[in-house]
């Protein structure tokens, strides 16, 4: 005999636990199913172990989606302040870091414990670890066949996340279920991920590994309404294989293979203007002047690439040479070969097409009773707590309306 529930939530990560707790608080009989041995590993490792659980400045503009208006409703009905109120209710000490990012002061484990406690308050039943063999719809119900017995539920919420970090349990389950029910999927790709360059093109930069500096980075394709453009001012980190750091993770979500990213290594200064305007009065050597602004190893590499000697006197150099150097610093255009992939990506871009879902409830419009929430759907946040805010908000939307 299959066990009967009102709601079965598949995936006990951020979105799934929020949804289960909210539905159970409304008196629904909820079962929460996950295949992992360990609960919510992604929350545990997030924010360097301190979970950047939201961003107080969240707006719909902080998300990428082919349907950018979709996230507005859920985000406005469950705000960062709502989640913060929950965090305060559970007496979790927290702190604001960079640009509205809220972190636990002690440990991400506290967020997991908080969500577990919220589920316990509503008597949510756990099935974990539990392998799902099949999901079928019959009459007005769903039958979930699992290796720990069958489950019958009026509603099923898919909260199995994206493809990032397979070694801690990410699977394509959500996309397979979407396909089974004939839903469109926006092509998936790794987001918030370091960018890589092939061996020969990176050889000259590899020795710069470890250098970090604040830059402005941009990329973009398309025109008008279809344009996808990103611009961020954050730290960049040179690595042995390419570029990383918050600036690169952010821009990676906007980057399209084959197109360049443009890095301004000195956003505060128009380098060519500065060098040319001081030319007449300067007897200084080029390396010393540029060395005041940028790390020595980077300066050495930049001058070498322009065929300029560090001890050349600025006054002796033609304007064209100084302009070329200025361009190399203020508009460094490079085409990444690829990215570090899902192994290192913090999120998965794309996913279940939001045009298949109700923006109020996250229910599939053509399959009443079936819901998708969290990272499994085509809504992806910037770095900085936005992805968890989407998990909470979409989980709340489904949990509040699930039958
Ligand atoms: P999530 O991945 O959390 O949960 C999915 C659940 O489904 C998992 O428990 C998984 O085991 C389960 N599952 C998968 N397949 C299944 C199957 N076939 N059967 C049963 N269960 C299955 N975001 C942020 O806002 N602030 C931050 O600080 C960070 N930091 C961060 C660090 C790192 C290293 C990563 C990889 C990611 C982040 N993120 C983040 C992103 C954030 O973790 C992510 O967006 C959310 O966890 C997504 O929540 P979901 O509930 O949708 O998926």
Tab-separated table of C-alpha atoms and ligand atoms in Angstrom:
chain	number	residue	atom	x	y	z
A	1	UNK	CA	0.000	0.000	0.000
A	2	UNK	CA	1.321	3.433	-0.928
A	3	UNK	CA	1.608	5.973	1.883
A	4	UNK	CA	-0.768	8.898	1.374
A	5	UNK	CA	0.216	12.568	1.646
A	6	UNK	CA	-1.157	15.882	0.501
A	7	UNK	CA	2.234	17.065	-0.676
A	8	UNK	CA	5.444	15.273	-1.660
A	9	UNK	CA	8.469	17.538	-1.949
A	10	UNK	CA	11.350	15.954	-3.853
A	11	UNK	CA	14.726	17.465	-2.893
A	12	UNK	CA	15.439	18.536	0.688
A	13	UNK	CA	17.732	21.431	-0.140
A	14	UNK	CA	17.094	25.123	0.461
A	15	UNK	CA	13.915	25.469	-1.609
A	16	UNK	CA	12.508	22.040	-0.704
A	17	UNK	CA	12.824	22.463	3.062
A	18	UNK	CA	11.304	25.954	2.917
A	19	UNK	CA	8.395	24.702	0.822
A	20	UNK	CA	7.773	21.661	3.064
A	21	UNK	CA	7.798	23.791	6.241
A	22	UNK	CA	5.416	26.388	4.782
A	23	UNK	CA	2.965	23.777	3.436
A	24	UNK	CA	3.059	21.816	6.709
A	25	UNK	CA	2.391	25.001	8.702
A	26	UNK	CA	-0.831	25.284	6.672
A	27	UNK	CA	-1.873	21.859	7.949
A	28	UNK	CA	-0.848	19.850	4.874
A	29	UNK	CA	0.481	16.316	5.341
A	30	UNK	CA	3.927	16.654	3.786
A	31	UNK	CA	6.652	14.146	2.923
A	32	UNK	CA	10.139	15.409	2.091
A	33	UNK	CA	12.250	13.047	-0.033
A	34	UNK	CA	15.982	13.215	-0.793
A	35	UNK	CA	18.462	10.715	-2.158
A	36	UNK	CA	21.453	12.112	-0.280
A	37	UNK	CA	22.989	10.546	2.825
A	38	UNK	CA	23.726	13.974	4.305
A	39	UNK	CA	21.143	16.738	4.510
A	40	UNK	CA	21.537	19.989	2.548
A	41	UNK	CA	25.211	19.760	1.669
A	42	UNK	CA	24.986	22.858	-0.520
A	43	UNK	CA	23.798	25.005	2.339
A	44	UNK	CA	26.565	23.539	4.500
A	45	UNK	CA	29.372	24.486	2.087
A	46	UNK	CA	27.835	27.795	1.025
A	47	UNK	CA	29.414	31.141	1.784
A	48	UNK	CA	32.660	29.446	2.837
A	49	UNK	CA	30.760	27.508	5.539
A	50	UNK	CA	28.878	30.573	6.800
A	51	UNK	CA	26.044	30.648	4.237
A	52	UNK	CA	25.368	33.971	2.561
A	53	UNK	CA	21.679	33.311	3.144
A	54	UNK	CA	20.221	36.417	1.512
A	55	UNK	CA	20.978	39.867	0.172
A	56	UNK	CA	19.031	42.740	1.656
A	57	UNK	CA	19.208	44.651	-1.641
A	58	UNK	CA	17.547	41.900	-3.696
A	59	UNK	CA	15.554	43.072	-6.720
A	60	UNK	CA	14.430	41.198	-9.850
A	61	UNK	CA	17.332	42.899	-11.688
A	62	UNK	CA	19.738	40.598	-9.802
A	63	UNK	CA	18.475	37.530	-11.677
A	64	UNK	CA	18.991	36.054	-15.141
A	65	UNK	CA	16.130	34.326	-16.928
A	66	UNK	CA	14.714	34.161	-20.435
A	67	UNK	CA	11.518	35.454	-18.816
A	68	UNK	CA	12.858	38.232	-16.567
A	69	UNK	CA	9.485	39.295	-15.133
A	70	UNK	CA	8.649	35.826	-13.804
A	71	UNK	CA	10.535	36.121	-10.508
A	72	UNK	CA	8.920	39.427	-9.482
A	73	UNK	CA	5.798	38.039	-7.843
A	74	UNK	CA	7.510	35.437	-5.635
A	75	UNK	CA	10.331	37.816	-4.667
A	76	UNK	CA	7.844	40.482	-3.601
A	77	UNK	CA	5.813	38.055	-1.489
A	78	UNK	CA	8.781	36.603	0.404
A	79	UNK	CA	11.483	39.220	0.914
A	80	UNK	CA	14.968	39.159	2.449
A	81	UNK	CA	13.389	40.795	5.532
A	82	UNK	CA	11.002	37.833	5.835
A	83	UNK	CA	13.893	35.383	5.853
A	84	UNK	CA	15.823	37.600	8.246
A	85	UNK	CA	12.854	37.546	10.614
A	86	UNK	CA	13.031	33.734	10.583
A	87	UNK	CA	16.780	33.833	11.245
A	88	UNK	CA	16.181	36.195	14.172
A	89	UNK	CA	13.354	34.021	15.520
A	90	UNK	CA	15.871	31.160	15.709
A	91	UNK	CA	18.438	33.454	17.364
A	92	UNK	CA	21.077	32.892	14.686
A	93	UNK	CA	23.675	35.622	14.875
A	94	UNK	CA	24.461	37.094	11.505
A	95	UNK	CA	26.412	39.883	9.899
A	96	UNK	CA	26.287	42.020	6.791
A	97	UNK	CA	29.377	41.781	4.634
A	98	UNK	CA	29.969	43.245	1.188
A	99	UNK	CA	26.993	45.067	-0.452
A	100	UNK	CA	24.008	43.779	1.505
A	101	UNK	CA	25.207	40.164	1.773
A	102	UNK	CA	24.003	38.561	5.013
A	103	UNK	CA	26.019	35.679	6.482
A	104	UNK	CA	25.780	33.532	9.617
A	105	UNK	CA	28.384	34.675	12.130
A	106	UNK	CA	29.063	31.101	13.216
A	107	UNK	CA	28.039	28.363	10.811
A	108	UNK	CA	25.833	27.468	7.855
A	109	UNK	CA	24.765	24.432	9.912
A	110	UNK	CA	22.517	26.823	11.836
A	111	UNK	CA	20.448	27.524	8.724
A	112	UNK	CA	20.045	23.774	8.141
A	113	UNK	CA	19.020	23.253	11.789
A	114	UNK	CA	16.556	26.151	11.517
A	115	UNK	CA	14.862	24.701	8.423
A	116	UNK	CA	14.778	21.235	10.023
A	117	UNK	CA	13.124	22.711	13.107
A	118	UNK	CA	10.549	24.521	10.961
A	119	UNK	CA	9.763	21.208	9.218
A	120	UNK	CA	9.509	19.428	12.584
A	121	UNK	CA	7.004	22.066	13.808
A	122	UNK	CA	4.674	21.014	11.001
A	123	UNK	CA	5.334	17.260	11.433
A	124	UNK	CA	6.919	16.869	8.014
A	125	UNK	CA	7.764	13.198	7.314
A	126	UNK	CA	11.301	12.530	6.073
A	127	UNK	CA	12.306	9.930	3.476
A	128	UNK	CA	16.064	10.120	3.291
A	129	UNK	CA	18.111	8.610	1.831
A	130	UNK	CA	15.536	7.466	-0.676
A	131	UNK	CA	15.959	6.714	-4.363
A	132	UNK	CA	13.075	7.641	-6.634
A	133	UNK	CA	12.385	5.076	-9.324
A	134	UNK	CA	9.402	6.648	-11.085
A	135	UNK	CA	6.863	9.456	-10.850
A	136	UNK	CA	3.495	8.979	-12.504
A	137	UNK	CA	0.264	10.909	-12.570
A	138	UNK	CA	-2.996	9.028	-12.283
A	139	UNK	CA	-6.521	10.441	-11.871
A	140	UNK	CA	-5.951	13.536	-9.683
A	141	UNK	CA	-2.967	12.079	-7.849
A	142	UNK	CA	0.713	11.274	-8.251
A	143	UNK	CA	2.398	7.960	-7.502
A	144	UNK	CA	6.067	8.074	-6.556
A	145	UNK	CA	7.806	4.690	-6.635
A	146	UNK	CA	10.880	4.579	-4.424
A	147	UNK	CA	13.327	2.049	-3.011
A	148	UNK	CA	11.756	2.651	0.413
A	149	UNK	CA	8.145	2.085	-0.660
A	150	UNK	CA	5.542	3.877	-2.753
A	151	UNK	CA	4.121	7.311	-1.981
A	152	UNK	CA	0.839	8.790	-3.151
A	153	UNK	CA	0.379	12.558	-3.093
A	154	UNK	CA	-2.111	15.107	-4.379
A	155	UNK	CA	0.715	17.529	-5.209
A	156	UNK	CA	4.369	17.006	-6.069
A	157	UNK	CA	6.970	19.740	-5.757
A	158	UNK	CA	10.254	19.216	-7.598
A	159	UNK	CA	13.082	20.919	-5.705
A	160	UNK	CA	16.080	18.907	-6.870
A	161	UNK	CA	18.230	21.921	-7.819
A	162	UNK	CA	20.656	22.186	-10.734
A	163	UNK	CA	23.717	20.315	-11.996
A	164	UNK	CA	26.439	22.128	-10.079
A	165	UNK	CA	28.759	20.074	-7.885
A	166	UNK	CA	27.671	16.537	-8.818
A	167	UNK	CA	29.935	15.056	-6.170
A	168	UNK	CA	27.583	16.291	-3.432
A	169	UNK	CA	24.430	14.925	-5.023
A	170	UNK	CA	23.363	17.186	-7.900
A	171	UNK	CA	21.398	15.322	-10.579
A	172	UNK	CA	19.329	16.096	-13.664
A	173	UNK	CA	16.204	14.663	-11.990
A	174	UNK	CA	14.210	17.903	-12.289
A	175	UNK	CA	14.918	18.229	-15.997
A	176	UNK	CA	14.027	14.580	-16.631
A	177	UNK	CA	10.669	15.024	-14.883
A	178	UNK	CA	10.074	18.209	-16.890
A	179	UNK	CA	10.753	16.279	-20.101
A	180	UNK	CA	8.490	13.430	-18.989
A	181	UNK	CA	5.612	15.910	-18.650
A	182	UNK	CA	6.405	17.595	-21.969
A	183	UNK	CA	7.742	20.870	-20.519
A	184	UNK	CA	10.236	23.110	-22.291
A	185	UNK	CA	13.704	23.454	-20.830
A	186	UNK	CA	15.986	26.432	-21.324
A	187	UNK	CA	19.412	25.026	-22.154
A	188	UNK	CA	21.506	24.620	-19.012
A	189	UNK	CA	25.101	25.747	-18.504
A	190	UNK	CA	27.413	26.412	-15.559
A	191	UNK	CA	27.121	29.856	-13.929
A	192	UNK	CA	29.118	31.707	-11.263
A	193	UNK	CA	32.168	29.769	-12.410
A	194	UNK	CA	35.873	30.543	-13.040
A	195	UNK	CA	36.753	31.092	-16.710
A	196	UNK	CA	39.607	29.231	-18.370
A	197	UNK	CA	41.959	29.891	-21.298
A	198	UNK	CA	43.794	27.316	-23.382
A	199	UNK	CA	47.409	26.550	-22.567
A	200	UNK	CA	49.285	28.612	-25.202
A	201	UNK	CA	47.113	31.735	-24.851
A	202	UNK	CA	47.450	31.678	-21.056
A	203	UNK	CA	51.153	30.807	-20.836
A	204	UNK	CA	52.207	34.416	-20.393
A	205	UNK	CA	49.576	35.046	-17.697
A	206	UNK	CA	49.972	31.833	-15.672
A	207	UNK	CA	52.887	33.294	-13.666
A	208	UNK	CA	50.479	36.002	-12.442
A	209	UNK	CA	48.507	33.363	-10.439
A	210	UNK	CA	47.603	34.705	-7.028
A	211	UNK	CA	47.345	38.386	-8.042
A	212	UNK	CA	44.006	39.897	-7.008
A	213	UNK	CA	42.740	43.392	-7.769
A	214	UNK	CA	39.472	45.288	-8.084
A	215	UNK	CA	38.403	45.603	-11.712
A	216	UNK	CA	35.402	46.445	-13.809
A	217	UNK	CA	34.449	43.638	-16.153
A	218	UNK	CA	31.794	43.511	-18.829
A	219	UNK	CA	30.465	41.298	-21.567
A	220	UNK	CA	27.369	41.156	-23.661
A	221	UNK	CA	25.673	39.846	-26.736
A	222	UNK	CA	22.583	40.848	-28.684
A	223	UNK	CA	20.817	44.136	-29.209
A	224	UNK	CA	17.691	45.799	-27.857
A	225	UNK	CA	15.275	43.614	-25.900
A	226	UNK	CA	17.190	40.405	-26.617
A	227	UNK	CA	20.478	41.803	-25.293
A	228	UNK	CA	22.197	39.956	-22.469
A	229	UNK	CA	24.738	42.300	-20.952
A	230	UNK	CA	26.515	42.278	-17.621
A	231	UNK	CA	28.900	44.722	-15.962
A	232	UNK	CA	30.406	44.258	-12.487
A	233	UNK	CA	32.952	46.008	-10.319
A	234	UNK	CA	34.449	43.415	-8.014
A	235	UNK	CA	37.737	41.634	-7.295
A	236	UNK	CA	39.448	39.564	-9.992
A	237	UNK	CA	41.920	36.762	-9.257
A	238	UNK	CA	44.516	35.393	-11.673
A	239	UNK	CA	44.829	31.589	-11.488
A	240	UNK	CA	47.060	29.046	-13.200
A	241	UNK	CA	44.260	28.113	-15.615
A	242	UNK	CA	42.530	31.453	-16.087
A	243	UNK	CA	40.550	34.027	-14.160
A	244	UNK	CA	38.441	33.754	-11.038
A	245	UNK	CA	37.275	35.908	-8.125
A	246	UNK	CA	33.852	37.524	-7.657
A	247	UNK	CA	34.173	39.749	-10.765
A	248	UNK	CA	34.711	36.726	-13.011
A	249	UNK	CA	32.104	34.523	-11.310
A	250	UNK	CA	29.541	37.284	-11.838
A	251	UNK	CA	30.428	37.910	-15.476
A	252	UNK	CA	30.599	34.163	-16.244
A	253	UNK	CA	26.805	33.982	-15.993
A	254	UNK	CA	26.520	36.547	-18.817
A	255	UNK	CA	29.402	35.241	-20.930
A	256	UNK	CA	28.644	33.378	-24.162
A	257	UNK	CA	31.303	31.010	-25.596
A	258	UNK	CA	33.315	32.587	-28.397
A	259	UNK	CA	32.748	36.169	-27.193
A	260	UNK	CA	35.211	38.356	-25.303
A	261	UNK	CA	35.052	39.717	-21.785
A	262	UNK	CA	36.463	43.217	-21.398
A	263	UNK	CA	38.364	43.947	-18.205
A	264	UNK	CA	39.232	47.407	-16.946
A	265	UNK	CA	42.211	46.738	-14.707
A	266	UNK	CA	42.214	50.325	-13.391
A	267	UNK	CA	38.627	51.561	-13.343
A	268	UNK	CA	39.505	54.713	-11.394
A	269	UNK	CA	41.929	56.022	-13.982
A	270	UNK	CA	42.083	56.791	-17.709
A	271	UNK	CA	45.629	55.492	-18.087
A	272	UNK	CA	46.387	56.892	-21.563
A	273	UNK	CA	45.135	60.398	-20.628
A	274	UNK	CA	47.062	60.329	-17.382
A	275	UNK	CA	50.340	59.291	-19.034
A	276	UNK	CA	50.010	61.693	-21.981
A	277	UNK	CA	49.002	64.680	-19.865
A	278	UNK	CA	52.016	64.298	-17.618
A	279	UNK	CA	54.390	63.645	-20.503
A	280	UNK	CA	55.969	67.087	-20.714
A	281	UNK	CA	56.688	67.369	-17.034
A	282	UNK	CA	57.594	63.762	-16.340
A	283	UNK	CA	61.089	62.431	-16.471
A	284	UNK	CA	59.909	59.354	-14.709
A	285	UNK	CA	60.315	55.835	-15.979
A	286	UNK	CA	57.218	54.113	-17.285
A	287	UNK	CA	57.546	51.038	-15.033
A	288	UNK	CA	57.722	53.172	-11.898
A	289	UNK	CA	54.643	55.219	-12.814
A	290	UNK	CA	52.426	52.292	-13.804
A	291	UNK	CA	53.846	50.376	-10.831
A	292	UNK	CA	52.194	52.897	-8.481
A	293	UNK	CA	48.820	51.727	-9.748
A	294	UNK	CA	49.128	47.997	-10.381
A	295	UNK	CA	51.004	44.983	-8.907
A	296	UNK	CA	54.617	44.746	-10.126
A	297	UNK	CA	54.293	41.318	-11.807
A	298	UNK	CA	51.251	42.472	-13.747
A	299	UNK	CA	52.994	45.681	-14.843
A	300	UNK	CA	55.979	43.696	-16.054
A	301	UNK	CA	53.682	41.475	-18.152
A	302	UNK	CA	51.668	44.415	-19.566
A	303	UNK	CA	54.745	46.365	-20.621
A	304	UNK	CA	56.342	43.280	-22.135
A	305	UNK	CA	53.210	42.601	-24.213
A	306	UNK	CA	53.376	46.161	-25.588
A	307	UNK	CA	57.117	45.886	-26.293
A	308	UNK	CA	57.835	48.632	-23.755
A	309	UNK	CA	60.858	48.699	-21.471
A	310	UNK	CA	60.104	49.444	-17.804
A	311	UNK	CA	62.945	51.964	-17.722
A	312	UNK	CA	61.702	53.883	-20.811
A	313	UNK	CA	61.086	57.577	-20.020
A	314	UNK	CA	57.460	58.541	-20.519
A	315	UNK	CA	58.525	61.820	-22.123
A	316	UNK	CA	60.351	59.896	-24.857
A	317	UNK	CA	57.431	57.661	-25.815
A	318	UNK	CA	55.043	58.476	-28.694
A	319	UNK	CA	51.387	59.078	-27.747
A	320	UNK	CA	50.299	56.062	-29.810
A	321	UNK	CA	52.397	53.746	-27.641
A	322	UNK	CA	50.949	55.236	-24.456
A	323	UNK	CA	47.430	54.933	-25.858
A	324	UNK	CA	48.003	51.258	-26.699
A	325	UNK	CA	49.209	50.661	-23.147
A	326	UNK	CA	46.191	52.574	-21.812
A	327	UNK	CA	43.907	50.335	-23.862
A	328	UNK	CA	45.627	47.190	-22.619
A	329	UNK	CA	44.957	48.339	-19.041
A	330	UNK	CA	41.535	50.018	-19.337
A	331	UNK	CA	40.067	47.772	-22.045
A	332	UNK	CA	41.733	44.353	-21.835
A	333	UNK	CA	39.597	42.209	-24.161
A	334	UNK	CA	40.081	38.454	-23.900
A	335	UNK	CA	38.134	35.473	-25.188
A	336	UNK	CA	37.903	32.663	-22.609
A	337	UNK	CA	38.198	29.139	-23.984
A	338	UNK	CA	35.679	27.787	-21.512
A	339	UNK	CA	34.880	27.495	-17.836
A	340	UNK	CA	35.724	25.165	-14.966
A	341	UNK	CA	32.295	23.560	-15.574
A	342	UNK	CA	29.717	22.141	-13.185
A	343	UNK	CA	32.519	20.750	-11.005
A	344	UNK	CA	33.235	24.285	-9.775
A	345	UNK	CA	30.090	26.237	-10.753
A	346	UNK	CA	28.024	27.661	-7.895
A	347	UNK	CA	24.845	27.541	-9.953
A	348	UNK	CA	23.218	26.188	-13.101
A	349	UNK	CA	21.867	28.690	-15.587
A	350	UNK	CA	18.733	27.758	-17.526
A	351	UNK	CA	16.403	24.960	-16.435
A	352	UNK	CA	12.657	24.435	-16.547
A	353	UNK	CA	11.196	27.192	-18.739
A	354	UNK	CA	9.293	29.574	-16.462
A	355	UNK	CA	6.707	30.125	-19.206
A	356	UNK	CA	5.417	26.672	-18.223
A	357	UNK	CA	4.782	27.791	-14.612
A	358	UNK	CA	2.410	30.055	-12.710
A	359	UNK	CA	4.419	32.946	-11.279
A	360	UNK	CA	2.203	33.020	-8.187
A	361	UNK	CA	2.379	29.348	-7.212
A	362	UNK	CA	5.185	27.777	-9.327
A	363	UNK	CA	2.654	25.183	-10.523
A	364	UNK	CA	2.965	23.792	-14.051
A	365	UNK	CA	0.013	25.365	-15.820
A	366	UNK	CA	-0.717	22.321	-17.967
A	367	UNK	CA	-0.112	19.738	-15.188
A	368	UNK	CA	-2.183	20.780	-12.143
A	369	UNK	CA	-0.581	19.516	-8.934
A	370	UNK	CA	3.012	19.504	-10.268
A	371	UNK	CA	5.344	22.308	-9.103
A	372	UNK	CA	8.987	23.281	-9.725
A	373	UNK	CA	10.977	25.530	-7.385
A	374	UNK	CA	14.520	26.732	-6.681
A	375	UNK	CA	17.486	26.328	-8.961
A	376	UNK	CA	15.796	23.691	-11.135
A	377	UNK	CA	13.941	26.447	-12.954
A	378	UNK	CA	15.274	29.105	-15.291
A	379	UNK	CA	15.879	31.795	-12.662
A	380	UNK	CA	19.516	32.344	-11.656
A	381	UNK	CA	20.788	34.940	-9.238
A	382	UNK	CA	24.000	36.904	-9.083
A	383	UNK	CA	26.675	36.016	-6.563
A	384	UNK	CA	25.873	37.448	-3.130
A	385	UNK	CA	22.947	35.642	-1.467
A	386	UNK	CA	20.484	36.055	-4.327
A	387	UNK	CA	20.267	32.353	-5.174
A	388	UNK	CA	19.213	31.401	-1.673
A	389	UNK	CA	16.700	34.261	-1.674
A	390	UNK	CA	15.217	32.749	-4.828
A	391	UNK	CA	15.133	29.290	-3.182
A	392	UNK	CA	13.283	30.723	-0.129
A	393	UNK	CA	10.896	32.869	-2.196
A	394	UNK	CA	9.971	30.176	-4.732
A	395	UNK	CA	9.696	27.583	-1.931
A	396	UNK	CA	7.389	29.921	-0.032
A	397	UNK	CA	5.261	30.572	-3.132
A	398	UNK	CA	4.694	26.849	-3.742
A	399	UNK	CA	4.331	26.007	-0.040
A	400	UNK	CA	1.675	28.701	0.378
A	401	UNK	CA	-0.497	27.532	-2.483
A	402	UNK	CA	0.049	23.798	-2.808
A	403	UNK	CA	-3.196	21.819	-2.421
B	1	LIG	P1	19.758	22.420	-3.671
B	1	LIG	O1	20.894	22.009	-4.544
B	1	LIG	O2	20.033	23.207	-2.460
B	1	LIG	O3	18.957	21.134	-3.220
B	1	LIG	C1	18.593	20.105	-4.096
B	1	LIG	C2	18.352	18.849	-3.296
B	1	LIG	O4	17.809	17.860	-4.168
B	1	LIG	C3	19.622	18.258	-2.699
B	1	LIG	O5	19.435	17.991	-1.342
B	1	LIG	C4	19.842	16.982	-3.505
B	1	LIG	O6	20.418	15.933	-2.724
B	1	LIG	C5	18.430	16.623	-3.915
B	1	LIG	N1	18.353	15.809	-5.121
B	1	LIG	C6	18.995	16.012	-6.292
B	1	LIG	N2	18.700	15.029	-7.143
B	1	LIG	C7	17.848	14.197	-6.518
B	1	LIG	C8	17.193	12.992	-6.890
B	1	LIG	N3	17.398	12.437	-8.100
B	1	LIG	N4	16.407	12.383	-5.987
B	1	LIG	C9	16.217	12.911	-4.752
B	1	LIG	N5	16.821	14.046	-4.338
B	1	LIG	C10	17.622	14.686	-5.222
B	1	LIG	N6	23.861	30.771	-2.936
B	1	LIG	C11	23.687	31.847	-2.126
B	1	LIG	O7	22.655	32.535	-2.232
B	1	LIG	N7	24.612	32.172	-1.165
B	1	LIG	C12	25.764	31.443	-1.000
B	1	LIG	O8	26.544	31.696	-0.075
B	1	LIG	C13	25.988	30.347	-1.890
B	1	LIG	N8	27.156	29.642	-1.827
B	1	LIG	C14	27.334	28.550	-2.653
B	1	LIG	C15	28.538	27.851	-2.588
B	1	LIG	C16	28.722	26.735	-3.399
B	1	LIG	C17	30.049	25.989	-3.350
B	1	LIG	C18	27.680	26.310	-4.266
B	1	LIG	C19	27.842	25.084	-5.127
B	1	LIG	C20	26.498	27.024	-4.343
B	1	LIG	C21	26.318	28.162	-3.556
B	1	LIG	N9	25.148	28.914	-3.630
B	1	LIG	C22	24.990	30.010	-2.817
B	1	LIG	C23	24.038	28.514	-4.525
B	1	LIG	C24	22.963	27.793	-3.692
B	1	LIG	O9	23.568	26.784	-2.904
B	1	LIG	C25	21.895	27.174	-4.585
B	1	LIG	O10	21.424	28.127	-5.513
B	1	LIG	C26	20.741	26.644	-3.741
B	1	LIG	O11	21.190	25.646	-2.856
B	1	LIG	C27	19.629	26.090	-4.629
B	1	LIG	O12	18.637	25.563	-3.805
B	1	LIG	P2	17.731	24.348	-4.296
B	1	LIG	O13	16.931	23.951	-3.107
B	1	LIG	O14	17.047	24.689	-5.543
B	1	LIG	O15	18.764	23.189	-4.643
